[in-house]
mmCIF file of C-alpha atoms in Angstrom:
data_model
loop_
_atom_site.group_PDB
_atom_site.id
_atom_site.type_symbol
_atom_site.label_atom_id
_atom_site.label_comp_id
_atom_site.label_asym_id
_atom_site.label_seq_id
_atom_site.Cartn_x
_atom_site.Cartn_y
_atom_site.Cartn_z
ATOM 1 C CA MET A 216 -147.471 1.425 -10.394
ATOM 2 C CA ASN A 217 -149.324 0.382 -13.555
ATOM 3 C CA LYS A 218 -148.174 -2.535 -15.610
ATOM 4 C CA GLN A 219 -147.116 -1.684 -19.147
ATOM 5 C CA PHE A 220 -147.464 -3.927 -22.179
ATOM 6 C CA ILE A 221 -145.436 -2.732 -25.187
ATOM 7 C CA VAL A 222 -145.870 -3.996 -28.743
ATOM 8 C CA GLY A 223 -142.805 -3.708 -30.941
ATOM 9 C CA VAL A 224 -142.090 -4.505 -34.584
ATOM 10 C CA LYS A 225 -138.699 -5.173 -36.182
ATOM 11 C CA SER A 226 -137.556 -6.367 -39.568
ATOM 12 C CA LEU A 227 -134.723 -8.241 -41.154
ATOM 13 C CA ILE A 228 -134.220 -6.009 -44.195
ATOM 14 C CA LEU A 229 -132.493 -7.628 -47.158
ATOM 15 C CA TYR A 230 -130.666 -5.957 -50.011
ATOM 16 C CA ASN A 231 -128.262 -7.699 -52.418
ATOM 17 C CA ARG A 232 -128.161 -10.834 -50.241
ATOM 18 C CA LYS A 233 -127.190 -8.909 -47.099
ATOM 19 C CA VAL A 234 -129.100 -7.900 -43.931
ATOM 20 C CA LEU A 235 -129.210 -4.371 -42.526
ATOM 21 C CA LEU A 236 -127.890 -4.052 -38.973
ATOM 22 C CA ILE A 237 -127.915 -0.766 -37.063
ATOM 23 C CA GLN A 238 -125.909 0.043 -33.937
ATOM 24 C CA ARG A 239 -127.754 1.626 -31.011
ATOM 25 C CA ALA A 240 -126.305 4.871 -29.670
ATOM 26 C CA ASP A 241 -127.265 4.138 -26.045
ATOM 27 C CA CYS A 242 -125.620 0.715 -25.665
ATOM 28 C CA ALA A 243 -123.629 0.016 -28.880
ATOM 29 C CA GLU A 244 -125.602 -3.199 -29.534
ATOM 30 C CA TRP A 245 -126.321 -4.154 -33.150
ATOM 31 C CA GLU A 246 -129.978 -4.737 -33.960
ATOM 32 C CA CYS A 247 -132.534 -4.817 -36.756
ATOM 33 C CA PRO A 248 -134.581 -1.673 -37.470
ATOM 34 C CA GLY A 249 -137.935 -1.280 -35.757
ATOM 35 C CA GLY A 250 -139.649 0.056 -32.680
ATOM 36 C CA LYS A 251 -142.869 0.549 -30.746
ATOM 37 C CA VAL A 252 -146.334 0.402 -32.255
ATOM 38 C CA GLU A 253 -148.370 3.476 -31.386
ATOM 39 C CA PHE A 254 -151.947 3.110 -30.116
ATOM 40 C CA GLY A 255 -154.352 2.568 -33.018
ATOM 41 C CA GLU A 256 -151.547 2.054 -35.540
ATOM 42 C CA ASP A 257 -151.550 -0.758 -38.103
ATOM 43 C CA LEU A 258 -148.573 -3.141 -37.632
ATOM 44 C CA ASN A 259 -147.254 -2.689 -41.186
ATOM 45 C CA ASP A 260 -147.645 1.085 -40.937
ATOM 46 C CA ALA A 261 -145.734 1.064 -37.635
ATOM 47 C CA LEU A 262 -142.939 -1.000 -39.161
ATOM 48 C CA GLN A 263 -142.682 1.252 -42.221
ATOM 49 C CA ARG A 264 -142.655 4.351 -39.988
ATOM 50 C CA GLU A 265 -139.985 2.973 -37.643
ATOM 51 C CA ILE A 266 -137.767 1.836 -40.534
ATOM 52 C CA GLU A 267 -138.009 5.244 -42.164
ATOM 53 C CA GLU A 268 -137.347 7.079 -38.870
ATOM 54 C CA GLU A 269 -134.293 4.961 -38.009
ATOM 55 C CA THR A 270 -132.742 4.388 -41.444
ATOM 56 C CA GLY A 271 -134.226 6.870 -43.894
ATOM 57 C CA LEU A 272 -135.326 3.947 -46.094
ATOM 58 C CA THR A 273 -138.723 4.795 -47.577
ATOM 59 C CA ASP A 274 -139.203 2.129 -50.240
ATOM 60 C CA ILE A 275 -139.397 -1.074 -48.195
ATOM 61 C CA ARG A 276 -141.423 -4.100 -49.243
ATOM 62 C CA ILE A 277 -142.581 -6.076 -46.215
ATOM 63 C CA GLU A 278 -142.599 -9.688 -47.372
ATOM 64 C CA LYS A 279 -143.847 -11.677 -44.402
ATOM 65 C CA PHE A 280 -144.173 -12.119 -40.664
ATOM 66 C CA ILE A 281 -141.466 -14.432 -39.284
ATOM 67 C CA TYR A 282 -142.028 -14.919 -35.534
ATOM 68 C CA ALA A 283 -143.269 -13.443 -32.261
ATOM 69 C CA MET A 284 -141.494 -13.223 -28.932
ATOM 70 C CA THR A 285 -142.076 -11.785 -25.485
ATOM 71 C CA THR A 286 -139.740 -10.461 -22.800
ATOM 72 C CA VAL A 287 -140.509 -9.299 -19.285
ATOM 73 C CA PHE A 288 -138.130 -6.435 -18.437
ATOM 74 C CA ASP A 289 -139.199 -5.935 -14.835
ATOM 75 C CA GLU A 290 -142.277 -6.339 -12.651
ATOM 76 C CA HIS A 291 -144.032 -3.553 -14.551
ATOM 77 C CA THR A 292 -142.997 -3.869 -18.204
ATOM 78 C CA GLN A 293 -143.443 -6.620 -20.788
ATOM 79 C CA LEU A 294 -142.566 -6.426 -24.493
ATOM 80 C CA PHE A 295 -144.399 -8.377 -27.174
ATOM 81 C CA GLY A 296 -142.247 -8.286 -30.322
ATOM 82 C CA LEU A 297 -143.034 -9.208 -33.908
ATOM 83 C CA MET A 298 -140.271 -9.880 -36.462
ATOM 84 C CA TYR A 299 -140.799 -9.455 -40.203
ATOM 85 C CA LEU A 300 -138.783 -10.061 -43.356
ATOM 86 C CA SER A 301 -138.541 -7.080 -45.727
ATOM 87 C CA HIS A 302 -136.661 -6.030 -48.839
ATOM 88 C CA ALA A 303 -135.047 -2.661 -49.596
ATOM 89 C CA ASN A 304 -134.671 -1.166 -53.064
ATOM 90 C CA THR A 305 -131.523 0.738 -52.090
ATOM 91 C CA ASP A 306 -128.613 0.454 -49.688
ATOM 92 C CA GLU A 307 -128.483 4.207 -48.970
ATOM 93 C CA VAL A 308 -129.103 4.480 -45.221
ATOM 94 C CA LYS A 309 -129.461 7.763 -43.303
ATOM 95 C CA LEU A 310 -129.380 6.999 -39.594
ATOM 96 C CA SER A 311 -131.381 8.799 -36.938
ATOM 97 C CA ASN A 312 -129.651 10.009 -33.780
ATOM 98 C CA GLU A 313 -130.792 6.786 -32.043
ATOM 99 C CA HIS A 314 -128.079 4.883 -33.935
ATOM 100 C CA THR A 315 -124.389 5.506 -34.571
ATOM 101 C CA ASP A 316 -123.501 3.062 -37.341
ATOM 102 C CA TYR A 317 -124.940 0.575 -39.812
ATOM 103 C CA MET A 318 -123.785 -2.271 -41.975
ATOM 104 C CA TRP A 319 -125.173 -4.518 -44.670
ATOM 105 C CA ALA A 320 -124.101 -7.817 -43.103
ATOM 106 C CA ASN A 321 -123.423 -11.185 -44.623
ATOM 107 C CA LYS A 322 -124.354 -14.275 -42.602
ATOM 108 C CA GLU A 323 -121.018 -14.445 -40.770
ATOM 109 C CA GLN A 324 -121.208 -10.749 -39.791
ATOM 110 C CA LEU A 325 -124.840 -11.141 -38.740
ATOM 111 C CA ILE A 326 -123.913 -13.982 -36.387
ATOM 112 C CA ASP A 327 -120.908 -12.073 -35.038
ATOM 113 C CA LYS A 328 -122.523 -8.640 -34.522
ATOM 114 C CA LEU A 329 -126.231 -9.103 -33.798
ATOM 115 C CA PHE A 330 -127.414 -8.588 -30.207
ATOM 116 C CA LYS A 331 -127.193 -12.124 -28.752
ATOM 117 C CA PRO A 332 -130.802 -12.450 -27.512
ATOM 118 C CA MET A 333 -132.030 -11.497 -30.997
ATOM 119 C CA LEU A 334 -129.563 -13.914 -32.610
ATOM 120 C CA ASN A 335 -130.821 -16.658 -30.290
ATOM 121 C CA GLU A 336 -134.384 -15.951 -31.457
ATOM 122 C CA LEU A 337 -133.301 -16.261 -35.103
ATOM 123 C CA ARG A 338 -131.749 -19.616 -34.263
ATOM 124 C CA GLU A 339 -134.705 -20.778 -32.164
ATOM 125 C CA TYR A 340 -137.167 -20.062 -34.973
ATOM 126 C CA ASN A 341 -134.815 -21.492 -37.640
ATOM 127 C CA VAL A 342 -134.638 -18.154 -39.462
ATOM 128 C CA LEU A 343 -130.877 -18.212 -40.084
ATOM 129 C CA ASN A 344 -131.131 -21.325 -42.247
ATOM 130 C CA THR A 345 -133.854 -19.847 -44.425
ATOM 131 C CA LEU A 346 -132.393 -16.388 -45.078
ATOM 132 C CA GLU A 347 -131.047 -15.954 -48.592
ATOM 133 C CA ILE A 348 -127.896 -14.064 -47.621
ATOM 134 C CA ASP A 349 -124.229 -14.548 -48.451
#
């Protein structure tokens, strides 16, 4: 079997000092919007596309790259993930069928709800202390 290397992009999206979290339909985990980069696609274009597909948000300003991570899922699949910080101009979210719920989370809710491996990454890269959220 061929080995697969996946590149993914996600973003912490801020609006009114809160972070957008979306709940996955397949496992009920809370995560940040994002997804796979398609072959030949620019990273920012992929992030904009994934955010729009998952949340309906079309007017997102990508501010900066925050960190990179990698995870080996099994003997055939490895994910290389890139996390960005973005800003929304509205809080009107329209979820895709990949997600069942969303919330604009304050810091306490972010820590409580976010998928633990992702939360650990935010802690490891000292992102939590630099986010301007309530």
